[in-house]
JSON list of C-alpha atoms in Angstrom, two decimals:
[
{"chain": "A", "resi": 1, "resn": "LEU", "atom": "CA", "xyz": [-1.71, -4.91, -47.85]},
{"chain": "A", "resi": 2, "resn": "LYS", "atom": "CA", "xyz": [-5.08, -5.05, -49.57]},
{"chain": "A", "resi": 3, "resn": "ASN", "atom": "CA", "xyz": [-6.89, -3.24, -46.74]},
{"chain": "A", "resi": 4, "resn": "ILE", "atom": "CA", "xyz": [-4.59, -0.22, -46.56]},
{"chain": "A", "resi": 5, "resn": "PRO", "atom": "CA", "xyz": [-6.59, 3.01, -46.42]},
{"chain": "A", "resi": 6, "resn": "ASN", "atom": "CA", "xyz": [-6.23, 5.57, -49.18]},
{"chain": "A", "resi": 7, "resn": "LYS", "atom": "CA", "xyz": [-4.88, 8.10, -46.72]},
{"chain": "A", "resi": 8, "resn": "MET", "atom": "CA", "xyz": [-2.24, 5.89, -45.17]},
{"chain": "A", "resi": 9, "resn": "LYS", "atom": "CA", "xyz": [-0.20, 7.76, -42.57]},
{"chain": "A", "resi": 10, "resn": "ILE", "atom": "CA", "xyz": [3.55, 7.30, -43.04]},
{"chain": "A", "resi": 11, "resn": "LEU", "atom": "CA", "xyz": [6.15, 8.66, -40.64]},
{"chain": "A", "resi": 12, "resn": "PHE", "atom": "CA", "xyz": [9.79, 8.90, -41.71]},
{"chain": "A", "resi": 13, "resn": "VAL", "atom": "CA", "xyz": [12.28, 9.19, -38.84]},
{"chain": "A", "resi": 14, "resn": "CYS", "atom": "CA", "xyz": [15.98, 9.99, -38.73]},
{"chain": "A", "resi": 15, "resn": "ARG", "atom": "CA", "xyz": [18.27, 11.55, -36.15]},
{"chain": "A", "resi": 16, "resn": "VAL", "atom": "CA", "xyz": [18.01, 15.33, -36.59]},
{"chain": "A", "resi": 17, "resn": "ASN", "atom": "CA", "xyz": [15.28, 15.70, -39.26]},
{"chain": "A", "resi": 18, "resn": "ILE", "atom": "CA", "xyz": [17.30, 17.59, -41.84]},
{"chain": "A", "resi": 19, "resn": "PHE", "atom": "CA", "xyz": [18.47, 14.87, -44.19]},
{"chain": "A", "resi": 20, "resn": "ARG", "atom": "CA", "xyz": [17.28, 11.26, -44.51]},
{"chain": "A", "resi": 21, "resn": "SER", "atom": "CA", "xyz": [13.71, 11.62, -43.26]},
{"chain": "A", "resi": 22, "resn": "GLN", "atom": "CA", "xyz": [13.21, 14.90, -45.14]},
{"chain": "A", "resi": 23, "resn": "ILE", "atom": "CA", "xyz": [14.39, 13.37, -48.43]},
{"chain": "A", "resi": 24, "resn": "ALA", "atom": "CA", "xyz": [12.32, 10.21, -47.95]},
{"chain": "A", "resi": 25, "resn": "ALA", "atom": "CA", "xyz": [9.17, 12.14, -47.03]},
{"chain": "A", "resi": 26, "resn": "ALA", "atom": "CA", "xyz": [9.56, 14.55, -49.97]},
{"chain": "A", "resi": 27, "resn": "LEU", "atom": "CA", "xyz": [10.12, 11.78, -52.52]},
{"chain": "A", "resi": 28, "resn": "PHE", "atom": "CA", "xyz": [7.27, 9.71, -51.08]},
{"chain": "A", "resi": 29, "resn": "LYS", "atom": "CA", "xyz": [4.83, 12.65, -51.23]},
{"chain": "A", "resi": 30, "resn": "LYS", "atom": "CA", "xyz": [5.74, 13.16, -54.87]},
{"chain": "A", "resi": 31, "resn": "LEU", "atom": "CA", "xyz": [5.09, 9.48, -55.71]},
{"chain": "A", "resi": 32, "resn": "CYS", "atom": "CA", "xyz": [2.06, 8.99, -53.47]},
{"chain": "A", "resi": 33, "resn": "PRO", "atom": "CA", "xyz": [0.23, 12.30, -53.06]},
{"chain": "A", "resi": 34, "resn": "SER", "atom": "CA", "xyz": [-2.79, 10.66, -51.41]},
{"chain": "A", "resi": 35, "resn": "ALA", "atom": "CA", "xyz": [-0.71, 9.45, -48.46]},
{"chain": "A", "resi": 36, "resn": "ASN", "atom": "CA", "xyz": [-0.44, 11.52, -45.31]},
{"chain": "A", "resi": 37, "resn": "VAL", "atom": "CA", "xyz": [3.29, 11.91, -44.66]},
{"chain": "A", "resi": 38, "resn": "LYS", "atom": "CA", "xyz": [5.35, 13.39, -41.84]},
{"chain": "A", "resi": 39, "resn": "SER", "atom": "CA", "xyz": [9.01, 13.35, -40.90]},
{"chain": "A", "resi": 40, "resn": "ALA", "atom": "CA", "xyz": [10.66, 13.73, -37.52]},
{"chain": "A", "resi": 41, "resn": "GLY", "atom": "CA", "xyz": [13.98, 13.42, -35.74]},
{"chain": "A", "resi": 42, "resn": "THR", "atom": "CA", "xyz": [14.92, 11.53, -32.63]},
{"chain": "A", "resi": 43, "resn": "LEU", "atom": "CA", "xyz": [17.50, 14.05, -31.42]},
{"chain": "A", "resi": 44, "resn": "ILE", "atom": "CA", "xyz": [16.61, 17.69, -32.01]},
{"chain": "A", "resi": 45, "resn": "SER", "atom": "CA", "xyz": [17.41, 20.17, -29.27]},
{"chain": "A", "resi": 46, "resn": "GLU", "atom": "CA", "xyz": [14.38, 22.15, -28.08]},
{"chain": "A", "resi": 47, "resn": "ASN", "atom": "CA", "xyz": [15.61, 25.43, -29.51]},
{"chain": "A", "resi": 48, "resn": "LYS", "atom": "CA", "xyz": [15.88, 23.86, -32.99]},
{"chain": "A", "resi": 49, "resn": "GLU", "atom": "CA", "xyz": [12.40, 22.32, -33.28]},
{"chain": "A", "resi": 50, "resn": "GLY", "atom": "CA", "xyz": [10.31, 24.22, -35.78]},
{"chain": "A", "resi": 51, "resn": "GLN", "atom": "CA", "xyz": [13.38, 25.59, -37.51]},
{"chain": "A", "resi": 52, "resn": "LYS", "atom": "CA", "xyz": [12.91, 25.78, -41.27]},
{"chain": "A", "resi": 53, "resn": "LEU", "atom": "CA", "xyz": [15.50, 23.94, -43.33]},
{"chain": "A", "resi": 54, "resn": "GLY", "atom": "CA", "xyz": [16.13, 27.08, -45.37]},
{"chain": "A", "resi": 55, "resn": "GLU", "atom": "CA", "xyz": [17.13, 28.92, -42.18]},
{"chain": "A", "resi": 56, "resn": "ARG", "atom": "CA", "xyz": [20.01, 26.53, -41.49]},
{"chain": "A", "resi": 57, "resn": "LEU", "atom": "CA", "xyz": [23.37, 27.79, -42.65]},
{"chain": "A", "resi": 58, "resn": "ASP", "atom": "CA", "xyz": [25.35, 24.53, -42.68]},
{"chain": "A", "resi": 59, "resn": "SER", "atom": "CA", "xyz": [26.45, 23.03, -46.01]},
{"chain": "A", "resi": 60, "resn": "ASN", "atom": "CA", "xyz": [24.78, 19.66, -45.37]},
{"chain": "A", "resi": 61, "resn": "THR", "atom": "CA", "xyz": [21.32, 21.22, -45.13]},
{"chain": "A", "resi": 62, "resn": "LYS", "atom": "CA", "xyz": [22.01, 23.30, -48.23]},
{"chain": "A", "resi": 63, "resn": "PHE", "atom": "CA", "xyz": [22.96, 20.12, -50.09]},
{"chain": "A", "resi": 64, "resn": "VAL", "atom": "CA", "xyz": [19.68, 18.45, -49.03]},
{"chain": "A", "resi": 65, "resn": "ILE", "atom": "CA", "xyz": [17.70, 21.43, -50.30]},
{"chain": "A", "resi": 66, "resn": "GLU", "atom": "CA", "xyz": [19.70, 21.45, -53.55]},
{"chain": "A", "resi": 67, "resn": "VAL", "atom": "CA", "xyz": [19.37, 17.72, -54.37]},
{"chain": "A", "resi": 68, "resn": "LEU", "atom": "CA", "xyz": [15.61, 17.89, -53.82]},
{"chain": "A", "resi": 69, "resn": "LYS", "atom": "CA", "xyz": [15.29, 21.08, -55.85]},
{"chain": "A", "resi": 70, "resn": "GLU", "atom": "CA", "xyz": [16.72, 19.06, -58.75]},
{"chain": "A", "resi": 71, "resn": "GLU", "atom": "CA", "xyz": [13.65, 16.82, -58.35]},
{"chain": "A", "resi": 72, "resn": "GLY", "atom": "CA", "xyz": [11.36, 19.85, -58.51]},
{"chain": "A", "resi": 73, "resn": "ILE", "atom": "CA", "xyz": [10.77, 19.66, -54.74]},
{"chain": "A", "resi": 74, "resn": "ASP", "atom": "CA", "xyz": [11.26, 22.64, -52.43]},
{"chain": "A", "resi": 75, "resn": "VAL", "atom": "CA", "xyz": [11.88, 21.66, -48.80]},
{"chain": "A", "resi": 76, "resn": "SER", "atom": "CA", "xyz": [13.37, 24.98, -47.69]},
{"chain": "A", "resi": 77, "resn": "GLU", "atom": "CA", "xyz": [10.17, 25.83, -45.78]},
{"chain": "A", "resi": 78, "resn": "ASN", "atom": "CA", "xyz": [9.92, 22.38, -44.13]},
{"chain": "A", "resi": 79, "resn": "LYS", "atom": "CA", "xyz": [10.11, 22.63, -40.36]},
{"chain": "A", "resi": 80, "resn": "ARG", "atom": "CA", "xyz": [12.10, 20.26, -38.20]},
{"chain": "A", "resi": 81, "resn": "ARG", "atom": "CA", "xyz": [10.05, 18.18, -35.78]},
{"chain": "A", "resi": 82, "resn": "VAL", "atom": "CA", "xyz": [11.01, 16.15, -32.72]},
{"chain": "A", "resi": 83, "resn": "LEU", "atom": "CA", "xyz": [9.62, 12.62, -32.68]},
{"chain": "A", "resi": 84, "resn": "THR", "atom": "CA", "xyz": [6.88, 12.13, -30.08]},
{"chain": "A", "resi": 85, "resn": "GLU", "atom": "CA", "xyz": [4.85, 9.19, -28.83]},
{"chain": "A", "resi": 86, "resn": "LYS", "atom": "CA", "xyz": [1.77, 10.93, -30.27]},
{"chain": "A", "resi": 87, "resn": "MET", "atom": "CA", "xyz": [3.34, 10.86, -33.77]},
{"chain": "A", "resi": 88, "resn": "VAL", "atom": "CA", "xyz": [4.11, 7.16, -33.37]},
{"chain": "A", "resi": 89, "resn": "GLY", "atom": "CA", "xyz": [0.48, 6.57, -32.40]},
{"chain": "A", "resi": 90, "resn": "TRP", "atom": "CA", "xyz": [-0.72, 8.59, -35.41]},
{"chain": "A", "resi": 91, "resn": "ALA", "atom": "CA", "xyz": [1.30, 6.65, -37.99]},
{"chain": "A", "resi": 92, "resn": "ASP", "atom": "CA", "xyz": [0.16, 3.50, -39.78]},
{"chain": "A", "resi": 93, "resn": "LYS", "atom": "CA", "xyz": [3.74, 2.76, -40.86]},
{"chain": "A", "resi": 94, "resn": "ILE", "atom": "CA", "xyz": [7.05, 4.14, -39.59]},
{"chain": "A", "resi": 95, "resn": "ILE", "atom": "CA", "xyz": [10.24, 4.11, -41.60]},
{"chain": "A", "resi": 96, "resn": "CYS", "atom": "CA", "xyz": [13.21, 4.65, -39.31]},
{"chain": "A", "resi": 97, "resn": "MET", "atom": "CA", "xyz": [16.69, 5.60, -40.50]},
{"chain": "A", "resi": 98, "resn": "ALA", "atom": "CA", "xyz": [18.03, 6.81, -37.14]},
{"chain": "A", "resi": 99, "resn": "GLU", "atom": "CA", "xyz": [20.95, 5.14, -35.42]},
{"chain": "A", "resi": 100, "resn": "ARG", "atom": "CA", "xyz": [19.91, 2.50, -32.89]},
{"chain": "A", "resi": 101, "resn": "GLU", "atom": "CA", "xyz": [21.22, 4.39, -29.86]},
{"chain": "A", "resi": 102, "resn": "THR", "atom": "CA", "xyz": [18.98, 7.38, -30.72]},
{"chain": "A", "resi": 103, "resn": "ILE", "atom": "CA", "xyz": [15.73, 5.42, -31.15]},
{"chain": "A", "resi": 104, "resn": "PRO", "atom": "CA", "xyz": [13.36, 5.75, -28.17]},
{"chain": "A", "resi": 105, "resn": "GLU", "atom": "CA", "xyz": [11.93, 2.56, -26.68]},
{"chain": "A", "resi": 106, "resn": "TYR", "atom": "CA", "xyz": [8.33, 3.57, -27.46]},
{"chain": "A", "resi": 107, "resn": "LEU", "atom": "CA", "xyz": [9.20, 3.64, -31.17]},
{"chain": "A", "resi": 108, "resn": "LEU", "atom": "CA", "xyz": [10.91, 0.25, -31.04]},
{"chain": "A", "resi": 109, "resn": "GLN", "atom": "CA", "xyz": [7.90, -1.26, -29.26]},
{"chain": "A", "resi": 110, "resn": "SER", "atom": "CA", "xyz": [5.32, 0.26, -31.62]},
{"chain": "A", "resi": 111, "resn": "GLY", "atom": "CA", "xyz": [5.17, -2.74, -33.94]},
{"chain": "A", "resi": 112, "resn": "LYS", "atom": "CA", "xyz": [4.98, -0.30, -36.88]},
{"chain": "A", "resi": 113, "resn": "ILE", "atom": "CA", "xyz": [8.67, 0.24, -37.57]},
{"chain": "A", "resi": 114, "resn": "GLU", "atom": "CA", "xyz": [10.59, -0.74, -40.66]},
{"chain": "A", "resi": 115, "resn": "TYR", "atom": "CA", "xyz": [14.30, 0.04, -40.51]},
{"chain": "A", "resi": 116, "resn": "TRP", "atom": "CA", "xyz": [16.16, 1.38, -43.55]},
{"chain": "A", "resi": 117, "resn": "HIS", "atom": "CA", "xyz": [19.93, 1.57, -43.28]},
{"chain": "A", "resi": 118, "resn": "VAL", "atom": "CA", "xyz": [21.01, 4.86, -44.82]},
{"chain": "A", "resi": 119, "resn": "GLU", "atom": "CA", "xyz": [24.28, 6.29, -43.57]},
{"chain": "A", "resi": 120, "resn": "ASP", "atom": "CA", "xyz": [23.96, 9.64, -41.83]},
{"chain": "A", "resi": 121, "resn": "ALA", "atom": "CA", "xyz": [25.84, 12.66, -43.11]},
{"chain": "A", "resi": 122, "resn": "TYR", "atom": "CA", "xyz": [28.69, 14.05, -41.10]},
{"chain": "A", "resi": 123, "resn": "GLU", "atom": "CA", "xyz": [30.47, 17.37, -41.22]},
{"chain": "A", "resi": 124, "resn": "GLY", "atom": "CA", "xyz": [32.46, 17.85, -44.38]},
{"chain": "A", "resi": 125, "resn": "VAL", "atom": "CA", "xyz": [30.81, 15.31, -46.69]},
{"chain": "A", "resi": 126, "resn": "GLY", "atom": "CA", "xyz": [30.36, 16.71, -50.14]},
{"chain": "A", "resi": 127, "resn": "TYR", "atom": "CA", "xyz": [27.47, 17.22, -52.49]},
{"chain": "A", "resi": 128, "resn": "ASP", "atom": "CA", "xyz": [27.96, 13.81, -54.14]},
{"chain": "A", "resi": 129, "resn": "PHE", "atom": "CA", "xyz": [27.27, 12.10, -50.80]},
{"chain": "A", "resi": 130, "resn": "PHE", "atom": "CA", "xyz": [23.76, 13.63, -50.81]},
{"chain": "A", "resi": 131, "resn": "VAL", "atom": "CA", "xyz": [23.11, 12.76, -54.46]},
{"chain": "A", "resi": 132, "resn": "ASP", "atom": "CA", "xyz": [24.07, 9.13, -53.74]},
{"chain": "A", "resi": 133, "resn": "ALA", "atom": "CA", "xyz": [21.98, 9.05, -50.55]},
{"chain": "A", "resi": 134, "resn": "LYS", "atom": "CA", "xyz": [18.98, 10.50, -52.39]},
{"chain": "A", "resi": 135, "resn": "GLU", "atom": "CA", "xyz": [19.23, 7.75, -55.01]},
{"chain": "A", "resi": 136, "resn": "ARG", "atom": "CA", "xyz": [19.49, 5.02, -52.34]},
{"chain": "A", "resi": 137, "resn": "ILE", "atom": "CA", "xyz": [16.48, 6.50, -50.54]},
{"chain": "A", "resi": 138, "resn": "ARG", "atom": "CA", "xyz": [14.59, 6.86, -53.84]},
{"chain": "A", "resi": 139, "resn": "LYS", "atom": "CA", "xyz": [14.87, 3.11, -54.53]},
{"chain": "A", "resi": 140, "resn": "LYS", "atom": "CA", "xyz": [13.49, 2.31, -51.08]},
{"chain": "A", "resi": 141, "resn": "VAL", "atom": "CA", "xyz": [10.72, 4.91, -51.41]},
{"chain": "A", "resi": 142, "resn": "GLU", "atom": "CA", "xyz": [9.69, 3.59, -54.84]},
{"chain": "A", "resi": 143, "resn": "LYS", "atom": "CA", "xyz": [9.40, 0.07, -53.42]},
{"chain": "A", "resi": 144, "resn": "LEU", "atom": "CA", "xyz": [7.34, 1.34, -50.47]},
{"chain": "A", "resi": 145, "resn": "ALA", "atom": "CA", "xyz": [5.09, 3.38, -52.78]},
{"chain": "A", "resi": 146, "resn": "LYS", "atom": "CA", "xyz": [4.35, 0.27, -54.87]},
{"chain": "A", "resi": 147, "resn": "GLU", "atom": "CA", "xyz": [3.31, -1.54, -51.70]},
{"chain": "A", "resi": 148, "resn": "VAL", "atom": "CA", "xyz": [1.09, 1.14, -50.15]},
{"chain": "A", "resi": 149, "resn": "CYS", "atom": "CA", "xyz": [-0.13, 3.61, -52.78]}
]
């Protein structure tokens, strides 16, 4: 890890790019501002790409925005992105939290992927679920930041 460039490009990936990858990217940017960070989702319908998190009306997205606001981070203007082969090519390191069945073959074959198991949210989980998930992600992000920043 000694030869890692100052502007390391990190890509965080989850399923729909509203929860796990958004939290990880936001926390990582805060810890390692010199890194170039993006997040993306493996399964976002075309009409939802580019949607700002603050435009979503579901409670899960609101919880994500709220738990990050408590960290002094505003992700309400963050736009959802669909994972592409170009993004995979761009990244120096890819952290994937998506479920195996949603991960495209080109990502699996990239040789850049590190998998973090973080349970996805489902309809009806409460605020505490997101606080706990943020703390689990924070521990992983802090470890990664020590390695690459």
